[in-house]
Short mmCIF file of C-alpha atoms in Angstrom, two decimals:
data_model
loop_
_atom_site.label_atom_id
_atom_site.label_comp_id
_atom_site.label_asym_id
_atom_site.label_seq_id
_atom_site.Cartn_x
_atom_site.Cartn_y
_atom_site.Cartn_z
CA MET A 220 221.62 30.30 223.11
CA VAL A 221 221.49 26.44 223.23
CA GLY A 222 218.43 25.73 225.71
CA LEU A 223 218.71 22.89 228.48
CA VAL A 224 215.79 20.96 230.17
CA VAL A 225 216.75 18.73 232.90
CA VAL A 226 214.06 15.42 233.32
CA SER A 227 213.89 13.92 236.44
CA HIS A 228 211.24 11.87 238.18
CA SER A 229 211.50 14.30 241.23
CA ALA A 230 210.12 17.93 240.81
CA LYS A 231 212.90 18.65 243.39
CA ALA A 232 215.44 16.93 241.91
CA ALA A 233 214.83 18.64 238.40
CA GLU A 234 214.87 21.97 240.41
CA GLY A 235 218.03 21.11 242.18
CA ILE A 236 219.91 20.34 239.63
CA CYS A 237 219.13 23.37 237.73
CA GLU A 238 220.37 25.23 240.61
CA VAL A 239 223.96 23.42 240.65
CA ALA A 240 223.91 24.06 236.94
CA ALA A 241 223.25 27.80 237.00
CA GLN A 242 225.30 28.32 239.78
CA MET A 243 228.20 27.44 237.45
CA ALA A 244 226.71 29.01 234.36
CA THR A 245 224.39 31.87 235.56
CA ASP A 246 223.27 33.05 232.29
CA ALA A 247 222.20 29.33 230.90
CA ASN A 248 218.50 28.97 229.79
CA ILE A 249 217.79 25.84 231.87
CA GLU A 250 214.48 24.57 232.69
CA PRO A 251 213.40 21.92 235.17
CA ALA A 252 210.77 19.15 233.79
CA GLY A 253 210.62 16.93 236.81
CA GLY A 254 207.41 14.92 238.37
CA GLU A 255 204.11 13.80 237.12
CA GLY A 256 201.38 16.40 236.39
CA ASP A 257 199.96 15.51 240.11
CA GLY A 258 202.96 16.13 241.63
CA GLY A 259 203.93 12.83 242.37
CA LEU A 260 207.47 11.04 241.14
CA GLY A 261 207.36 10.27 237.76
CA THR A 262 207.82 12.16 234.25
CA SER A 263 205.20 13.79 232.04
CA VAL A 264 205.51 14.33 228.48
CA ASP A 265 203.22 17.25 228.55
CA ARG A 266 205.69 18.82 231.42
CA ILE A 267 208.92 18.36 229.21
CA SER A 268 207.43 19.55 226.16
CA ALA A 269 206.51 23.12 228.09
CA ALA A 270 209.85 23.04 229.61
CA ILE A 271 211.19 22.61 225.79
CA ASP A 272 209.02 25.47 224.56
CA ALA A 273 210.10 27.54 227.51
CA ALA A 274 213.80 26.75 226.82
CA ASP A 275 213.84 26.83 222.92
CA ASP A 276 214.79 30.25 221.68
CA GLY A 277 215.42 29.15 218.13
CA ASP A 278 219.09 27.42 218.43
CA GLY A 279 217.93 24.23 220.27
CA VAL A 280 217.61 22.34 223.33
CA VAL A 281 219.47 19.47 224.89
CA LEU A 282 217.46 17.22 227.35
CA LEU A 283 219.23 15.76 230.39
CA VAL A 284 217.56 13.05 231.59
CA ASP A 285 217.69 10.74 234.64
CA LEU A 286 216.19 6.91 234.50
CA GLY A 287 213.77 4.58 232.62
CA SER A 288 210.56 6.52 231.79
CA ALA A 289 212.44 9.66 232.01
CA VAL A 290 213.83 8.60 228.72
CA MET A 291 210.84 7.30 226.73
CA ASN A 292 208.85 10.42 227.92
CA ALA A 293 211.81 12.70 226.77
CA GLU A 294 211.69 10.61 223.09
CA LEU A 295 208.00 11.31 223.10
CA ALA A 296 208.63 14.90 223.71
CA VAL A 297 211.27 15.14 220.90
CA GLU A 298 209.11 13.55 218.30
CA THR A 299 206.48 15.75 219.10
CA SER A 300 208.24 19.13 219.08
CA ASP A 301 208.94 21.57 216.14
CA ALA A 302 212.02 22.69 217.88
CA ASP A 303 215.68 20.87 217.09
CA VAL A 304 216.09 18.85 220.51
CA ARG A 305 218.60 16.37 221.56
CA ILE A 306 218.89 14.10 224.06
CA ALA A 307 222.16 13.63 225.87
CA ASP A 308 223.07 10.16 226.88
CA ALA A 309 225.01 10.69 230.22
CA PRO A 310 224.56 10.95 234.20
CA VAL A 311 222.09 13.67 234.47
CA LEU A 312 223.50 16.14 237.17
CA GLU A 313 227.20 15.92 235.83
CA ALA A 314 225.86 16.46 232.44
CA ALA A 315 223.89 19.43 232.88
CA VAL A 316 226.43 21.29 234.70
CA ASN A 317 228.75 20.38 231.78
CA ALA A 318 226.06 21.53 229.02
CA ALA A 319 225.42 24.67 231.19
CA VAL A 320 228.97 26.11 231.18
CA GLU A 321 229.18 24.93 227.28
CA ALA A 322 226.02 26.67 226.59
CA THR A 323 226.96 29.98 228.12
CA SER A 324 230.16 30.02 225.59
CA LYS A 325 229.83 32.35 222.77
CA LYS A 326 230.84 29.30 220.26
CA ALA A 327 228.43 27.02 221.60
CA THR A 328 226.47 24.77 219.33
CA LEU A 329 223.73 22.29 219.48
CA ASP A 330 226.56 19.55 218.66
CA SER A 331 229.14 21.20 221.38
CA VAL A 332 226.25 21.13 223.96
CA VAL A 333 225.35 17.50 223.44
CA ALA A 334 229.14 16.59 223.34
CA ALA A 335 229.86 18.67 226.67
CA ALA A 336 226.66 16.93 228.18
CA GLU A 337 228.35 13.38 227.22
CA GLU A 338 231.54 13.79 228.14
CA ALA A 339 230.16 13.87 231.66
CA ARG A 340 229.91 9.68 231.17
CA ASP A 341 233.56 9.42 231.57
CA TYR A 342 233.98 11.22 234.73
CA ARG A 343 235.99 9.51 237.72
CA LYS A 344 234.70 10.77 241.46
CA LEU A 345 237.74 8.63 242.69
CA ASN A 346 240.91 8.28 241.39
CA MET B 60 182.35 -5.34 210.63
CA ALA B 61 182.52 -3.25 207.73
CA ASP B 62 180.37 -0.21 208.75
CA THR B 63 182.37 2.30 210.55
CA ASP B 64 179.64 3.36 212.78
CA VAL B 65 179.70 -0.27 214.31
CA GLN B 66 183.43 0.00 214.50
CA VAL B 67 183.07 2.97 216.36
CA GLU B 68 180.72 1.65 218.83
CA ALA B 69 182.43 -1.33 219.40
CA LEU B 70 185.80 0.82 220.04
CA HIS B 71 183.92 2.85 222.76
CA ALA B 72 182.17 -0.43 224.26
CA ALA B 73 186.21 -2.18 224.04
CA LEU B 74 187.36 1.47 226.09
CA ALA B 75 184.82 1.14 228.74
CA ASN B 76 185.26 -2.50 229.25
CA VAL B 77 189.13 -1.94 229.72
CA ALA B 78 188.71 1.09 231.83
CA ASP B 79 185.97 -0.86 234.13
CA ARG B 80 188.36 -3.73 234.38
CA LEU B 81 191.56 -1.55 235.13
CA ALA B 82 189.68 0.08 237.55
CA ALA B 83 188.71 -3.50 239.12
CA GLU B 84 192.28 -4.64 239.03
CA LYS B 85 194.26 -1.47 240.24
CA THR B 86 194.91 -2.77 243.58
CA TYR B 87 196.10 -6.15 242.28
CA LEU B 88 198.33 -4.30 239.67
CA THR B 89 199.43 -2.07 242.05
CA GLU B 90 200.73 -4.96 244.53
CA LEU B 91 202.46 -6.58 241.31
CA ASP B 92 204.27 -3.28 240.86
CA SER B 93 205.38 -2.73 244.71
CA ALA B 94 206.53 -6.34 244.51
CA ILE B 95 209.20 -5.27 241.96
CA GLY B 96 208.59 -1.74 240.73
CA ASP B 97 207.78 1.69 242.17
CA ALA B 98 203.95 0.31 243.29
CA ASP B 99 201.73 2.88 240.67
CA HIS B 100 201.02 0.73 237.70
CA GLY B 101 197.88 0.08 239.03
CA ALA B 102 196.80 3.85 239.97
CA ASN B 103 198.72 4.91 236.82
CA MET B 104 196.39 2.69 234.17
CA ASN B 105 193.61 3.33 235.94
CA ARG B 106 193.63 6.83 235.91
CA GLY B 107 194.86 6.58 232.14
CA PHE B 108 191.77 4.91 230.98
CA GLN B 109 189.46 7.09 232.89
CA THR B 110 191.20 9.78 230.90
CA VAL B 111 190.99 7.72 227.50
CA LEU B 112 186.97 7.60 228.33
CA GLU B 113 186.52 11.46 229.16
CA LYS B 114 188.75 12.43 226.23
CA THR B 115 186.91 9.83 223.52
CA GLU B 116 183.67 10.42 224.88
CA GLY B 117 181.32 11.01 222.25
CA MET B 118 183.81 10.81 219.67
CA ASP B 119 182.24 9.71 216.34
CA GLY B 120 184.73 10.37 213.43
CA GLU B 121 187.11 7.43 211.91
CA PRO B 122 188.38 4.57 214.24
CA ALA B 123 192.03 5.67 213.60
CA GLU B 124 191.27 9.13 215.11
CA ILE B 125 189.80 7.46 218.58
CA VAL B 126 192.56 5.36 218.73
CA LYS B 127 195.01 8.08 218.15
CA ALA B 128 193.05 10.09 221.08
CA VAL B 129 193.66 7.02 223.15
CA GLY B 130 197.37 7.09 222.91
CA MET B 131 197.67 10.71 223.21
CA ALA B 132 195.44 10.52 226.56
CA ILE B 133 197.72 7.46 227.69
CA VAL B 134 200.86 9.77 226.93
CA SER B 135 199.67 12.47 228.94
CA GLU B 136 198.20 10.59 231.92
CA VAL B 137 199.88 7.38 232.73
CA GLY B 138 203.18 7.83 234.53
CA GLY B 139 206.20 5.35 234.89
CA ALA B 140 207.32 3.66 231.54
CA ALA B 141 203.51 2.44 230.83
CA GLY B 142 202.74 6.11 229.53
CA PRO B 143 205.18 6.02 226.73
CA LEU B 144 205.07 2.27 226.28
CA TYR B 145 201.26 1.92 225.56
CA GLY B 146 200.51 5.24 224.83
CA GLY B 147 203.47 5.78 222.51
CA SER B 148 202.78 2.48 220.82
CA ILE B 149 199.18 2.88 219.98
CA LEU B 150 199.71 6.21 218.94
CA THR B 151 202.22 5.18 216.08
CA ALA B 152 199.96 2.16 215.60
CA SER B 153 196.65 3.75 215.09
CA GLN B 154 197.88 5.00 211.49
CA GLU B 155 197.31 1.57 210.73
CA LEU B 156 193.44 1.91 210.94
CA ASP B 157 193.03 4.45 208.47
CA GLU B 158 190.89 2.11 206.51
CA GLY B 159 188.89 0.98 209.56
CA ILE B 160 189.01 -1.89 211.84
CA THR B 161 189.43 -5.25 209.77
CA ALA B 162 190.89 -8.67 210.30
CA GLU B 163 193.61 -7.17 208.14
CA THR B 164 194.53 -3.65 209.62
CA SER B 165 194.48 -5.12 213.12
CA VAL B 166 196.98 -7.44 212.25
CA ALA B 167 199.18 -4.19 210.86
CA PHE B 168 197.83 -2.53 214.15
CA ALA B 169 199.58 -5.47 216.61
CA GLU B 170 202.62 -5.57 214.31
CA ALA B 171 203.56 -1.96 214.85
CA TYR B 172 202.45 -1.54 217.95
CA LEU B 173 204.81 -4.46 219.00
CA GLU B 174 207.79 -2.94 216.65
CA LYS B 175 207.04 0.47 218.28
CA LEU B 176 207.14 -0.96 221.73
CA GLN B 177 210.59 -2.78 221.31
CA ASP B 178 211.91 0.27 219.58
CA ARG B 179 211.18 2.34 222.36
CA GLY B 180 211.85 0.06 225.35
CA GLY B 181 214.25 -1.82 224.11
CA ALA B 182 213.69 -4.93 225.95
CA GLN B 183 213.90 -8.58 224.29
CA ILE B 184 211.66 -11.37 225.35
CA GLY B 185 212.92 -13.18 228.60
CA GLN B 186 213.56 -9.65 230.29
CA LYS B 187 210.36 -9.78 232.44
CA THR B 188 208.55 -6.85 230.89
CA MET B 189 205.44 -6.71 228.88
CA VAL B 190 207.44 -7.36 225.78
CA ASP B 191 206.99 -11.12 226.93
CA ALA B 192 203.30 -10.87 227.08
CA VAL B 193 202.91 -8.87 224.01
CA THR B 194 205.22 -10.45 221.42
CA PRO B 195 203.69 -14.36 221.79
CA ALA B 196 200.40 -12.42 221.40
CA VAL B 197 201.05 -10.48 218.24
CA HIS B 198 202.71 -13.44 216.28
CA THR B 199 199.82 -15.55 217.51
CA TYR B 200 197.32 -13.10 215.94
CA LYS B 201 199.15 -12.65 212.80
CA LYS B 202 199.63 -16.49 212.11
CA SER B 203 196.02 -17.03 213.33
CA ILE B 204 194.41 -14.89 210.89
CA GLU B 205 196.84 -14.92 207.91
CA GLU B 206 198.14 -18.58 207.75
CA ASP B 207 195.58 -20.39 209.68
CA ASP B 208 192.90 -18.37 208.29
CA LEU B 209 191.08 -18.52 211.34
CA PRO B 210 187.78 -16.20 212.16
CA PRO B 211 188.73 -12.82 214.04
CA LEU B 212 187.14 -14.08 217.22
CA GLU B 213 189.22 -17.32 217.35
CA ALA B 214 192.35 -15.55 216.62
CA LEU B 215 191.76 -13.28 219.45
CA ALA B 216 190.63 -16.15 221.95
CA LYS B 217 194.34 -17.80 220.93
CA THR B 218 196.16 -14.16 221.67
CA VAL B 219 194.50 -13.74 224.86
CA ASP B 220 195.79 -17.79 225.74
CA ALA B 221 199.42 -16.53 224.18
CA ALA B 222 199.44 -13.32 226.31
CA GLU B 223 198.43 -15.27 229.49
CA ARG B 224 201.42 -17.87 228.51
CA GLY B 225 203.95 -14.85 228.19
CA VAL B 226 202.68 -13.51 231.70
CA ASN B 227 203.29 -16.67 233.03
CA PHE B 228 206.43 -16.91 231.85
CA THR B 229 207.34 -13.51 233.32
CA VAL B 230 207.05 -15.30 237.08
CA PRO B 231 210.18 -17.53 237.45
CA ILE B 232 212.32 -15.60 235.62
CA ARG B 233 215.12 -12.67 236.67
CA ALA B 234 214.17 -9.25 235.24
CA THR B 235 217.08 -7.49 233.42
CA LYS B 236 215.46 -4.69 232.11
CA GLY B 237 213.00 -1.68 233.51
CA ARG B 238 213.26 -0.56 237.10
CA ALA B 239 212.63 -4.43 238.38
CA SER B 240 216.18 -5.31 237.27
CA TYR B 241 217.72 -2.97 239.72
CA LEU B 242 216.49 -5.77 242.50
CA GLY B 243 218.27 -8.65 240.40
CA TRP B 244 217.19 -12.02 241.68
CA ARG B 245 214.55 -10.76 244.02
CA SER B 246 212.58 -10.42 240.89
CA VAL B 247 212.35 -13.67 240.55
CA GLY B 248 209.13 -15.10 241.13
CA HIS B 249 207.06 -12.07 240.56
CA ARG B 250 204.51 -11.83 238.07
CA ASP B 251 205.38 -8.47 235.67
CA PRO B 252 202.84 -5.97 236.24
CA GLY B 253 202.81 -4.54 232.49
CA ALA B 254 202.37 -8.12 230.96
CA THR B 255 199.91 -8.51 233.07
CA SER B 256 197.63 -4.92 232.34
CA THR B 257 198.38 -6.21 228.42
CA LEU B 258 196.90 -9.50 229.26
CA ILE B 259 194.11 -7.53 231.21
CA ILE B 260 193.44 -5.38 228.24
CA LEU B 261 193.59 -8.31 225.66
CA GLU B 262 190.94 -10.38 227.34
CA GLU B 263 188.69 -7.03 227.66
CA LEU B 264 189.25 -6.62 224.01
CA LEU B 265 188.24 -10.33 223.31
CA GLU B 266 184.93 -9.81 225.49
CA THR B 267 183.70 -6.95 223.63
CA ALA B 268 184.61 -8.73 220.09
CA THR B 269 182.65 -11.76 221.50
CA GLU B 270 179.53 -9.10 221.77
CA TYR B 271 180.12 -7.97 218.61
CA LEU B 272 181.36 -10.50 216.63
CA ASP B 273 179.21 -13.76 217.79
CA GLY B 274 177.03 -13.51 214.85
CA GLU B 275 179.77 -14.02 212.32
CA GLU B 276 181.01 -17.08 214.36
CA ALA B 277 177.56 -18.71 215.54
CA LEU B 278 177.72 -20.94 212.54
CA ASP B 279 181.16 -22.72 213.26
CA ARG B 280 180.40 -23.41 216.81
CA ASP B 281 178.69 -26.14 218.53
CA ALA B 282 176.05 -24.14 220.41
CA THR B 283 176.46 -26.66 223.52
CA SER B 284 179.92 -26.05 224.03
CA PRO B 285 181.22 -23.43 226.04
CA THR B 286 182.05 -20.19 224.50
CA VAL B 287 185.61 -18.98 224.22
CA PRO B 288 185.00 -15.89 227.02
CA ASP B 289 183.72 -18.32 229.47
CA ASP B 290 186.88 -20.75 229.18
CA GLY B 291 188.76 -17.01 229.55
CA ASP B 292 186.82 -16.20 232.85
CA ASP B 293 187.45 -19.73 234.45
CA ALA B 294 191.01 -19.49 233.80
CA GLU B 295 191.04 -16.31 235.25
CA GLU B 296 189.13 -17.34 238.53
CA ALA B 297 191.13 -20.59 238.82
#
């Protein structure tokens, strides 16, 4: 199954987003990578790399990211990872829910999970 | 400075100088960052370079390997965008030092550093980021070495001046990239923290280079005129 990693500046946010996504897709393989090494706000390459390793079972991993340095540290983790890892360009929570639902479908591929995550870019909250 | 042992010794001295200076400027950098960012740049850079010292202590291999270890330590320890921007760029550019540290390889290092920085951060000149200091610094260094044929120490002094002008350039402009851009016009009037830490690091590289290259320049200098780093120190205190 395609794995998912939620990268946020806040450890609580990353865990919370995983929680929300897992509620919609109980079997999803989704790992939080939030906060800095010392527990403060921020993102950590080492933490993201460890989460990628935990989420990867050979079918690839999609990263859902929040702001600025989350994106850059995610890119660094992708560059140094042996796994097939992609970063979704989408709002982190909505994308995580979408990607988790898609990842648990039998026909899911790395491409389809990224596409599902990026569909969240176009969602409107008010009509 | 062809001798690898001397290069490695100078490199360790440079890292120690940078780490000391960042420790001393920790509060200042964090004050700058509290005005337009998330108030952690000083603490992050200090912690990062203390880790750099721990990880590189006693390393006596090739200069490129030591510089690579510097990048790794920063990537792992420095939070915020500074970690991937500084660390990732150093990591990539370290490959240019495979032949050791010379005028030529240091230009290649500087260019590779700038290229990776722009590629990763996506910032252009004028957006109130470290790119505003790094770009003029790298262009000045390259021109000084390759076109004007200046001795490395003189080239580095001009580079520091260029970086300082770049830092000053960040004060009146509005941030359109990075965390400060969320503040819009409220970012005007503040010095960019990343540009400032870039200048601090370059000043310490110049300081170290002066210790190691002084003999090479002695013939070209008037013994009674003030030395370049003294000028730098005066400017900084002013």
